[in-house]
């Protein structure tokens, strides 16, 4: 197939050139009916914001241009089947878990996974077996699970219906996932991978290899995170000896909108074509740009730029803010300079370089100098030890989802939650990885870390004064 083709986007273009008369939804009538305040920004896109008209195909039963666009994506990403997702990687994660797991089924899950995986487990009623990630002192954070931990979990739960892994982590670090996939397959268990930050790993230009090419059965990628696609645009790829395609398609029809966005789907078509068109020369320019940006950032006394290894995505740049400086002040000053990072934790700031040369180097260099000057006398002594956050390598919830559904809960001050079972997850966002799981017993360490994160300005999606806890808990009978 010709990877320069963009069948869905081209069809939408052809349709708009006919100057069609709309007696159909959506209500903006090809952009003719719209708020004057926003029409100048939206008018071009509104012409492409169509519905399932003749020749434009149907996402839920594709047989025309959407099918062709998905086939082109499958060929490029080396999948047996690729689905376009209009609900982000979230909907892909939900679908792949629901397609493989039912109520009471054991599922081995990487503990530091995205909240959408946790939501999928709850919706399925599965019995999750959480395996803790390893703390990496070189980057001062938890990264991936250890091979030994996975081995022990498979030995203990050989009847698990799936293993769910995250690759890479939010900061772009990967690990030897191929060994883990091969080991899991020896037990006849499929491997589901949330590869939200790895859509560009299919490029053979110095990036880590995609989990799909390394043998994973289902891989979900957020096209909008690292490729030029619209927000919520994602892919779900299947390449498996397990019967999964029909089940995944079934759940995607249930979970995705029956009125999917055509501009969003067309952006997935264009993003795949963009990735396919990247040349070695383009990649050399991108790498040179990354090196230039890292060099400028290295001139600051406020942070260390973490070095890259063979396991890292070089588009991710992590700043480790030195202990004596307040990370919240650093972030605030960056944003005052209109420089917006992807996220910050209690001690690190993540910057994401795009798949094109960075063109604001002079602006960045001046901003770094100003921030250095403003914070040269700053002092911050608040630290917290996170090295023993996950004390159990293999862990089950204190209560099953079925039991939790029958219980009542109250809201209590965070400190009063210690020793009780959480009736909600506590999730710093981004990256969207739960600090406390729903159904997990709250520890004093959980509370200390939560308070520290709040003090450092990390955003928590839930309320921050209180936490929901179960009042009439009982031990789960799995």
Short mmCIF file of C-alpha atoms in Angstrom, two decimals:
data_model
loop_
_atom_site.label_atom_id
_atom_site.label_comp_id
_atom_site.label_asym_id
_atom_site.label_seq_id
_atom_site.Cartn_x
_atom_site.Cartn_y
_atom_site.Cartn_z
CA UNK A 1 0.00 0.00 0.00
CA UNK A 2 1.11 3.57 -0.66
CA UNK A 3 1.84 5.17 2.73
CA UNK A 4 1.64 8.66 1.22
CA UNK A 5 -2.09 8.16 0.66
CA UNK A 6 -4.56 9.67 3.11
CA UNK A 7 -7.85 8.15 1.95
CA UNK A 8 -10.10 9.46 4.72
CA UNK A 9 -8.73 13.00 4.76
CA UNK A 10 -8.74 13.14 0.94
CA UNK A 11 -12.36 11.98 0.79
CA UNK A 12 -13.41 14.68 3.25
CA UNK A 13 -11.58 17.28 1.16
CA UNK A 14 -13.31 16.10 -2.02
CA UNK A 15 -16.69 16.20 -0.28
CA UNK A 16 -16.28 19.80 0.89
CA UNK A 17 -15.26 20.93 -2.62
CA UNK A 18 -18.76 20.05 -3.85
CA UNK A 19 -20.16 22.86 -1.68
CA UNK A 20 -22.75 20.43 -0.24
CA UNK A 21 -26.14 21.53 1.09
CA UNK A 22 -26.68 20.19 4.60
CA UNK A 23 -30.01 18.70 5.62
CA UNK A 24 -28.23 16.53 8.18
CA UNK A 25 -26.36 16.78 11.49
CA UNK A 26 -24.20 18.35 12.91
CA UNK A 27 -26.10 21.52 13.65
CA UNK A 28 -23.39 23.93 12.55
CA UNK A 29 -24.32 23.06 8.91
CA UNK A 30 -20.78 22.87 7.53
CA UNK A 31 -19.82 25.94 9.55
CA UNK A 32 -22.68 28.19 8.41
CA UNK A 33 -24.33 28.25 11.85
CA UNK A 34 -21.82 29.09 14.56
CA UNK A 35 -20.97 31.61 17.26
CA UNK A 36 -19.47 34.74 15.75
CA UNK A 37 -16.92 34.78 18.56
CA UNK A 38 -15.34 31.51 17.45
CA UNK A 39 -16.18 31.13 13.79
CA UNK A 40 -12.85 32.52 12.53
CA UNK A 41 -10.98 29.89 14.50
CA UNK A 42 -13.24 26.97 13.63
CA UNK A 43 -14.55 27.64 10.12
CA UNK A 44 -11.98 25.58 8.20
CA UNK A 45 -12.33 22.54 10.44
CA UNK A 46 -16.11 22.75 10.56
CA UNK A 47 -16.25 22.02 6.84
CA UNK A 48 -14.66 18.65 7.59
CA UNK A 49 -16.86 17.97 10.62
CA UNK A 50 -19.29 15.69 8.86
CA UNK A 51 -21.30 12.59 9.64
CA UNK A 52 -21.78 9.13 8.10
CA UNK A 53 -22.86 10.36 4.66
CA UNK A 54 -22.62 8.41 1.42
CA UNK A 55 -19.00 7.67 0.66
CA UNK A 56 -17.70 8.72 4.08
CA UNK A 57 -17.93 5.25 5.65
CA UNK A 58 -18.79 4.26 9.25
CA UNK A 59 -16.19 3.80 11.99
CA UNK A 60 -18.21 0.99 13.59
CA UNK A 61 -18.65 -0.99 10.36
CA UNK A 62 -15.92 0.29 8.05
CA UNK A 63 -15.98 -0.86 4.44
CA UNK A 64 -14.69 2.20 2.56
CA UNK A 65 -12.28 5.03 3.25
CA UNK A 66 -12.10 4.44 7.02
CA UNK A 67 -11.33 0.78 6.40
CA UNK A 68 -8.63 1.76 3.92
CA UNK A 69 -7.15 4.28 6.38
CA UNK A 70 -7.08 1.65 9.13
CA UNK A 71 -5.46 -0.86 6.77
CA UNK A 72 -2.73 1.64 5.89
CA UNK A 73 -2.12 2.16 9.61
CA UNK A 74 -2.00 -1.60 10.24
CA UNK A 75 0.58 -1.99 7.48
CA UNK A 76 2.74 0.86 8.77
CA UNK A 77 2.64 -0.28 12.40
CA UNK A 78 2.99 -3.97 11.39
CA UNK A 79 -0.27 -5.02 13.01
CA UNK A 80 -2.80 -7.63 11.91
CA UNK A 81 -5.58 -5.16 12.66
CA UNK A 82 -5.61 -1.50 13.65
CA UNK A 83 -8.62 0.34 15.05
CA UNK A 84 -9.00 4.12 15.05
CA UNK A 85 -9.88 5.43 18.51
CA UNK A 86 -11.73 8.71 19.12
CA UNK A 87 -11.72 8.43 22.92
CA UNK A 88 -7.99 8.48 23.48
CA UNK A 89 -5.92 5.57 24.73
CA UNK A 90 -8.44 5.43 27.56
CA UNK A 91 -11.06 3.78 25.37
CA UNK A 92 -8.47 1.40 23.94
CA UNK A 93 -7.34 0.36 27.41
CA UNK A 94 -10.94 -0.19 28.45
CA UNK A 95 -11.69 -2.29 25.37
CA UNK A 96 -8.61 -4.51 25.55
CA UNK A 97 -9.19 -5.37 29.22
CA UNK A 98 -12.93 -5.96 28.80
CA UNK A 99 -12.23 -8.15 25.75
CA UNK A 100 -9.97 -10.47 27.72
CA UNK A 101 -11.28 -10.44 31.29
CA UNK A 102 -14.58 -11.20 32.96
CA UNK A 103 -15.90 -10.99 36.50
CA UNK A 104 -13.60 -12.78 38.92
CA UNK A 105 -10.86 -13.46 36.37
CA UNK A 106 -7.33 -12.94 37.64
CA UNK A 107 -5.35 -10.28 35.79
CA UNK A 108 -1.69 -9.47 36.45
CA UNK A 109 -1.27 -5.70 36.26
CA UNK A 110 1.70 -3.36 36.54
CA UNK A 111 0.99 -1.28 39.67
CA UNK A 112 2.05 2.08 38.21
CA UNK A 113 -0.37 1.96 35.30
CA UNK A 114 -2.74 4.64 34.04
CA UNK A 115 -6.06 5.13 35.80
CA UNK A 116 -7.93 3.94 32.68
CA UNK A 117 -6.53 0.44 33.30
CA UNK A 118 -7.87 0.57 36.86
CA UNK A 119 -11.24 1.71 35.55
CA UNK A 120 -11.26 -1.15 33.05
CA UNK A 121 -10.55 -3.66 35.81
CA UNK A 122 -13.40 -2.29 37.88
CA UNK A 123 -15.83 -2.36 34.95
CA UNK A 124 -14.89 -5.95 34.15
CA UNK A 125 -15.12 -7.05 37.78
CA UNK A 126 -11.76 -8.76 37.40
CA UNK A 127 -9.51 -9.78 40.27
CA UNK A 128 -6.33 -7.71 39.78
CA UNK A 129 -2.94 -8.95 40.92
CA UNK A 130 -0.73 -5.86 41.14
CA UNK A 131 3.00 -6.20 40.60
CA UNK A 132 5.12 -3.35 41.92
CA UNK A 133 7.59 -1.43 39.78
CA UNK A 134 11.25 -1.14 40.67
CA UNK A 135 12.70 2.06 42.10
CA UNK A 136 15.52 3.31 39.85
CA UNK A 137 17.97 5.44 41.85
CA UNK A 138 19.55 6.69 38.61
CA UNK A 139 16.39 8.63 37.77
CA UNK A 140 14.96 8.86 41.32
CA UNK A 141 11.56 7.39 40.48
CA UNK A 142 9.71 4.13 39.98
CA UNK A 143 9.95 2.90 36.41
CA UNK A 144 9.17 -0.64 35.24
CA UNK A 145 8.49 -3.98 36.85
CA UNK A 146 11.28 -6.48 37.32
CA UNK A 147 11.50 -9.71 35.36
CA UNK A 148 11.78 -11.69 38.60
CA UNK A 149 8.61 -10.09 39.98
CA UNK A 150 6.67 -11.03 36.84
CA UNK A 151 8.09 -14.55 37.00
CA UNK A 152 6.90 -15.00 40.58
CA UNK A 153 3.46 -13.61 39.80
CA UNK A 154 3.00 -16.01 36.87
CA UNK A 155 4.16 -18.94 38.99
CA UNK A 156 1.67 -17.97 41.68
CA UNK A 157 -1.21 -17.18 39.30
CA UNK A 158 -0.75 -19.34 36.17
CA UNK A 159 -4.51 -19.13 35.54
CA UNK A 160 -4.40 -15.36 34.94
CA UNK A 161 -6.35 -14.25 31.87
CA UNK A 162 -3.99 -11.45 30.88
CA UNK A 163 -0.87 -9.51 31.82
CA UNK A 164 -1.20 -5.72 31.48
CA UNK A 165 1.99 -3.68 31.13
CA UNK A 166 2.89 -0.03 30.56
CA UNK A 167 5.64 0.72 28.03
CA UNK A 168 7.23 3.23 28.02
CA UNK A 169 6.58 5.10 31.26
CA UNK A 170 5.44 8.72 31.09
CA UNK A 171 9.07 9.88 31.03
CA UNK A 172 9.88 7.74 27.99
CA UNK A 173 11.85 4.98 29.73
CA UNK A 174 11.45 1.44 28.41
CA UNK A 175 12.70 -1.94 29.58
CA UNK A 176 13.31 -5.47 28.30
CA UNK A 177 9.64 -6.13 27.65
CA UNK A 178 10.34 -8.80 25.00
CA UNK A 179 11.56 -11.25 27.66
CA UNK A 180 8.41 -10.60 29.68
CA UNK A 181 6.14 -11.12 26.67
CA UNK A 182 7.86 -14.40 25.78
CA UNK A 183 7.65 -15.63 29.38
CA UNK A 184 3.95 -14.75 29.61
CA UNK A 185 3.20 -16.51 26.32
CA UNK A 186 4.77 -19.69 27.72
CA UNK A 187 1.81 -19.73 30.14
CA UNK A 188 -0.65 -19.22 27.27
CA UNK A 189 -1.55 -15.75 28.53
CA UNK A 190 -1.95 -12.68 26.26
CA UNK A 191 0.02 -9.49 26.94
CA UNK A 192 -1.83 -6.16 26.75
CA UNK A 193 0.32 -3.04 26.55
CA UNK A 194 -0.55 0.56 27.22
CA UNK A 195 1.97 2.18 24.86
CA UNK A 196 0.31 5.59 24.97
CA UNK A 197 3.63 7.41 24.71
CA UNK A 198 5.18 5.19 22.03
CA UNK A 199 3.35 5.82 18.77
CA UNK A 200 6.67 6.87 17.20
CA UNK A 201 8.45 3.68 18.30
CA UNK A 202 7.60 2.17 14.92
CA UNK A 203 10.15 4.52 13.37
CA UNK A 204 13.52 2.82 12.87
CA UNK A 205 15.56 5.86 13.84
CA UNK A 206 17.02 5.42 17.28
CA UNK A 207 13.79 5.06 19.24
CA UNK A 208 13.04 2.02 21.39
CA UNK A 209 11.17 -0.76 19.57
CA UNK A 210 7.38 -0.87 19.83
CA UNK A 211 5.94 -3.59 22.07
CA UNK A 212 3.84 -4.65 19.06
CA UNK A 213 6.98 -5.62 17.14
CA UNK A 214 8.31 -7.36 20.24
CA UNK A 215 5.35 -9.74 20.42
CA UNK A 216 2.63 -8.04 22.48
CA UNK A 217 -0.91 -9.13 21.61
CA UNK A 218 -2.72 -5.79 21.96
CA UNK A 219 -1.00 -2.40 21.96
CA UNK A 220 -2.72 0.95 22.48
CA UNK A 221 -1.00 4.14 21.34
CA UNK A 222 -1.98 7.78 21.78
CA UNK A 223 -1.29 9.30 18.38
CA UNK A 224 -1.98 12.74 19.83
CA UNK A 225 0.77 12.51 22.47
CA UNK A 226 3.85 12.17 20.29
CA UNK A 227 2.58 12.38 16.68
CA UNK A 228 0.72 15.30 15.03
CA UNK A 229 -2.85 14.12 15.63
CA UNK A 230 -5.75 15.82 17.35
CA UNK A 231 -6.27 15.31 21.07
CA UNK A 232 -8.10 12.00 21.76
CA UNK A 233 -6.87 10.48 18.50
CA UNK A 234 -5.35 7.05 19.22
CA UNK A 235 -4.73 3.61 17.72
CA UNK A 236 -5.37 0.11 18.98
CA UNK A 237 -3.25 -2.58 17.30
CA UNK A 238 -3.74 -6.34 17.46
CA UNK A 239 -1.20 -8.99 16.47
CA UNK A 240 -2.02 -12.15 18.34
CA UNK A 241 -2.65 -15.86 18.18
CA UNK A 242 -5.45 -15.34 20.67
CA UNK A 243 -8.97 -14.64 19.38
CA UNK A 244 -9.23 -10.96 20.22
CA UNK A 245 -10.20 -8.92 17.16
CA UNK A 246 -13.94 -9.58 17.27
CA UNK A 247 -14.14 -9.05 21.04
CA UNK A 248 -12.19 -5.81 20.89
CA UNK A 249 -14.37 -4.56 18.01
CA UNK A 250 -17.46 -5.42 20.04
CA UNK A 251 -16.37 -3.39 23.05
CA UNK A 252 -15.17 -0.48 20.95
CA UNK A 253 -18.66 -0.24 19.46
CA UNK A 254 -20.05 -0.10 22.98
CA UNK A 255 -17.53 2.38 24.37
CA UNK A 256 -16.93 4.79 21.49
CA UNK A 257 -19.35 7.45 20.32
CA UNK A 258 -21.85 6.47 17.64
CA UNK A 259 -21.10 9.92 16.17
CA UNK A 260 -17.29 9.89 15.96
CA UNK A 261 -15.47 13.06 14.97
CA UNK A 262 -14.40 13.03 11.34
CA UNK A 263 -11.72 15.72 11.80
CA UNK A 264 -10.27 13.62 14.61
CA UNK A 265 -10.31 10.41 12.53
CA UNK A 266 -8.81 12.24 9.55
CA UNK A 267 -6.00 13.49 11.80
CA UNK A 268 -5.17 9.83 12.56
CA UNK A 269 -4.96 9.21 8.82
CA UNK A 270 -2.66 12.21 8.43
CA UNK A 271 -0.54 11.35 11.49
CA UNK A 272 0.23 7.89 10.10
CA UNK A 273 1.21 9.43 6.75
CA UNK A 274 3.39 11.96 8.58
CA UNK A 275 5.24 9.23 10.48
CA UNK A 276 5.68 7.16 7.33
CA UNK A 277 7.19 10.16 5.52
CA UNK A 278 9.92 10.89 8.10
CA UNK A 279 13.30 10.37 6.48
CA UNK A 280 16.71 9.67 8.04
CA UNK A 281 17.62 13.27 7.18
CA UNK A 282 14.54 14.52 9.06
CA UNK A 283 15.51 12.41 12.03
CA UNK A 284 19.06 13.75 12.07
CA UNK A 285 17.66 17.30 12.26
CA UNK A 286 15.32 16.30 15.10
CA UNK A 287 18.19 14.71 17.05
CA UNK A 288 20.36 17.79 16.52
CA UNK A 289 17.50 19.93 17.81
CA UNK A 290 17.09 17.76 20.91
CA UNK A 291 20.81 18.02 21.62
CA UNK A 292 20.61 21.80 21.21
CA UNK A 293 17.68 22.10 23.65
CA UNK A 294 19.34 19.78 26.17
CA UNK A 295 22.51 21.85 25.89
CA UNK A 296 20.65 25.06 26.68
CA UNK A 297 18.84 23.47 29.60
CA UNK A 298 22.13 22.17 30.96
CA UNK A 299 23.26 25.76 31.50
CA UNK A 300 20.90 26.17 34.43
CA UNK A 301 22.02 25.82 38.04
CA UNK A 302 18.49 24.96 39.16
CA UNK A 303 18.31 21.44 37.79
CA UNK A 304 20.18 18.53 36.27
CA UNK A 305 19.15 17.26 32.85
CA UNK A 306 18.90 13.50 33.30
CA UNK A 307 21.18 11.64 30.85
CA UNK A 308 19.76 9.35 28.20
CA UNK A 309 20.30 5.60 28.04
CA UNK A 310 19.52 3.00 25.39
CA UNK A 311 16.17 2.48 27.14
CA UNK A 312 15.04 6.11 26.82
CA UNK A 313 12.98 7.98 24.27
CA UNK A 314 15.28 10.89 23.40
CA UNK A 315 12.29 13.18 22.76
CA UNK A 316 11.59 13.19 26.50
CA UNK A 317 13.74 15.63 28.49
CA UNK A 318 13.61 15.27 32.28
CA UNK A 319 14.81 18.06 34.56
CA UNK A 320 15.68 16.91 38.06
CA UNK A 321 15.28 20.02 40.20
CA UNK A 322 17.98 20.32 42.85
CA UNK A 323 16.85 19.87 46.44
CA UNK A 324 17.51 23.41 47.55
CA UNK A 325 15.05 24.87 45.02
CA UNK A 326 11.27 24.85 45.10
CA UNK A 327 9.97 22.95 42.10
CA UNK A 328 6.68 24.86 42.24
CA UNK A 329 8.55 28.15 41.92
CA UNK A 330 10.55 26.80 38.99
CA UNK A 331 7.39 25.68 37.20
CA UNK A 332 5.63 28.97 37.96
CA UNK A 333 8.50 30.95 36.49
CA UNK A 334 8.62 28.75 33.39
CA UNK A 335 4.92 29.38 32.84
CA UNK A 336 5.39 33.10 33.48
CA UNK A 337 7.79 32.95 30.51
CA UNK A 338 5.01 31.14 28.57
CA UNK A 339 6.98 27.91 28.57
CA UNK A 340 4.67 25.06 29.56
CA UNK A 341 6.08 21.67 30.60
CA UNK A 342 4.10 18.46 30.20
CA UNK A 343 4.11 17.76 33.94
CA UNK A 344 6.02 18.06 37.17
CA UNK A 345 6.33 15.69 40.11
CA UNK A 346 7.71 16.44 43.55
CA UNK A 347 11.22 16.83 42.10
CA UNK A 348 11.16 16.48 38.31
CA UNK A 349 9.87 18.41 35.31
CA UNK A 350 9.11 16.67 32.03
CA UNK A 351 9.56 18.45 28.71
CA UNK A 352 8.53 16.79 25.45
CA UNK A 353 10.35 17.66 22.24
CA UNK A 354 8.28 17.25 19.09
CA UNK A 355 8.95 15.31 15.90
CA UNK A 356 10.36 18.42 14.26
CA UNK A 357 13.22 20.84 15.01
CA UNK A 358 12.52 23.23 17.89
CA UNK A 359 12.32 26.79 16.55
CA UNK A 360 12.21 28.93 19.71
CA UNK A 361 15.76 28.42 20.94
CA UNK A 362 16.55 32.11 21.52
CA UNK A 363 13.37 32.54 23.54
CA UNK A 364 14.14 29.48 25.65
CA UNK A 365 17.72 30.57 26.28
CA UNK A 366 16.63 34.00 27.52
CA UNK A 367 13.94 32.47 29.73
CA UNK A 368 16.46 30.13 31.39
CA UNK A 369 18.76 33.04 32.18
CA UNK A 370 15.95 35.06 33.75
CA UNK A 371 14.73 32.12 35.83
CA UNK A 372 18.27 31.38 37.04
CA UNK A 373 18.65 34.96 38.17
CA UNK A 374 15.32 35.03 40.00
CA UNK A 375 15.88 31.80 41.91
CA UNK A 376 19.60 31.94 42.63
CA UNK A 377 18.97 32.58 46.35
CA UNK A 378 15.95 30.32 46.73
CA UNK A 379 16.00 27.65 49.39
CA UNK A 380 13.73 24.64 49.75
CA UNK A 381 14.41 21.86 52.26
CA UNK A 382 11.23 19.78 51.98
CA UNK A 383 12.11 16.25 50.89
CA UNK A 384 10.44 12.89 51.22
CA UNK A 385 11.64 9.32 50.82
CA UNK A 386 9.68 7.41 48.18
CA UNK A 387 12.08 4.51 47.77
CA UNK A 388 9.90 2.15 49.81
CA UNK A 389 6.49 3.22 48.54
CA UNK A 390 5.63 -0.25 47.20
CA UNK A 391 6.61 -2.61 50.00
CA UNK A 392 4.83 -5.64 48.52
CA UNK A 393 6.05 -6.87 45.15
CA UNK A 394 2.83 -8.79 44.46
CA UNK A 395 -0.36 -7.38 45.93
CA UNK A 396 -4.11 -7.93 45.80
CA UNK A 397 -6.78 -5.42 46.74
CA UNK A 398 -8.16 -5.60 50.26
CA UNK A 399 -11.67 -5.88 48.80
CA UNK A 400 -13.00 -7.18 45.52
CA UNK A 401 -14.90 -4.84 43.20
CA UNK A 402 -18.01 -6.95 43.74
CA UNK A 403 -17.82 -6.42 47.52
CA UNK A 404 -17.03 -2.72 47.14
CA UNK A 405 -20.18 -2.27 45.06
CA UNK A 406 -22.24 -3.39 48.06
CA UNK A 407 -20.59 -1.12 50.63
CA UNK A 408 -21.27 2.43 51.75
CA UNK A 409 -18.60 5.05 52.29
CA UNK A 410 -18.00 8.35 54.05
CA UNK A 411 -15.70 11.27 53.43
CA UNK A 412 -13.06 11.76 56.09
CA UNK A 413 -10.01 14.00 56.51
CA UNK A 414 -7.01 12.47 54.80
CA UNK A 415 -5.24 11.69 58.10
CA UNK A 416 -8.32 9.84 59.38
CA UNK A 417 -8.14 7.54 56.38
CA UNK A 418 -4.99 5.78 57.61
CA UNK A 419 -5.71 2.09 58.22
CA UNK A 420 -9.02 2.22 56.33
CA UNK A 421 -9.82 1.05 52.81
CA UNK A 422 -10.06 3.72 50.13
CA UNK A 423 -13.40 3.99 48.35
CA UNK A 424 -11.79 6.03 45.57
CA UNK A 425 -8.45 6.28 43.84
CA UNK A 426 -6.20 9.26 44.54
CA UNK A 427 -4.59 10.26 41.27
CA UNK A 428 -1.92 12.90 40.61
CA UNK A 429 -2.58 14.14 37.07
CA UNK A 430 -0.66 14.07 34.90
CA UNK A 431 0.57 11.35 34.71
CA UNK A 432 -2.70 9.78 35.90
CA UNK A 433 -1.10 6.96 37.89
CA UNK A 434 -2.99 6.31 41.16
CA UNK A 435 -1.05 6.92 44.37
CA UNK A 436 -3.81 5.13 46.30
CA UNK A 437 -6.00 2.52 44.64
CA UNK A 438 -9.70 2.10 45.20
CA UNK A 439 -9.95 -0.99 47.41
CA UNK A 440 -6.46 -0.50 48.87
CA UNK A 441 -5.75 0.02 52.56
CA UNK A 442 -4.40 3.53 53.18
CA UNK A 443 -1.03 3.76 54.89
CA UNK A 444 0.69 6.53 56.79
CA UNK A 445 3.27 6.67 54.00
CA UNK A 446 0.53 7.22 51.41
CA UNK A 447 -0.70 10.23 53.35
CA UNK A 448 2.79 11.70 53.88
CA UNK A 449 3.56 11.47 50.17
CA UNK A 450 0.17 12.88 49.21
CA UNK A 451 0.68 15.89 51.47
CA UNK A 452 4.17 16.41 50.08
CA UNK A 453 2.89 16.31 46.49
CA UNK A 454 0.19 18.83 47.32
CA UNK A 455 2.75 21.13 48.91
CA UNK A 456 4.86 20.89 45.77
CA UNK A 457 1.88 21.95 43.66
CA UNK A 458 1.17 18.58 42.01
CA UNK A 459 -2.45 18.52 40.88
CA UNK A 460 -4.67 15.81 42.34
CA UNK A 461 -7.84 15.03 40.40
CA UNK A 462 -9.94 14.29 43.47
CA UNK A 463 -10.79 16.57 46.40
CA UNK A 464 -7.73 17.24 48.49
CA UNK A 465 -9.11 17.87 51.99
CA UNK A 466 -11.02 14.60 52.36
CA UNK A 467 -10.89 11.04 51.11
CA UNK A 468 -13.68 8.49 50.67
CA UNK A 469 -13.35 5.42 52.89
CA UNK A 470 -15.59 2.40 53.40
CA UNK A 471 -17.54 2.31 56.62
CA UNK A 472 -18.78 -1.28 56.73
CA UNK A 473 -15.83 -3.06 55.16
CA UNK A 474 -15.35 -6.77 55.20
CA UNK A 475 -12.62 -8.95 53.85
CA UNK A 476 -13.06 -9.98 50.25
CA UNK A 477 -13.68 -13.61 49.43
CA UNK A 478 -12.05 -14.11 46.04
#
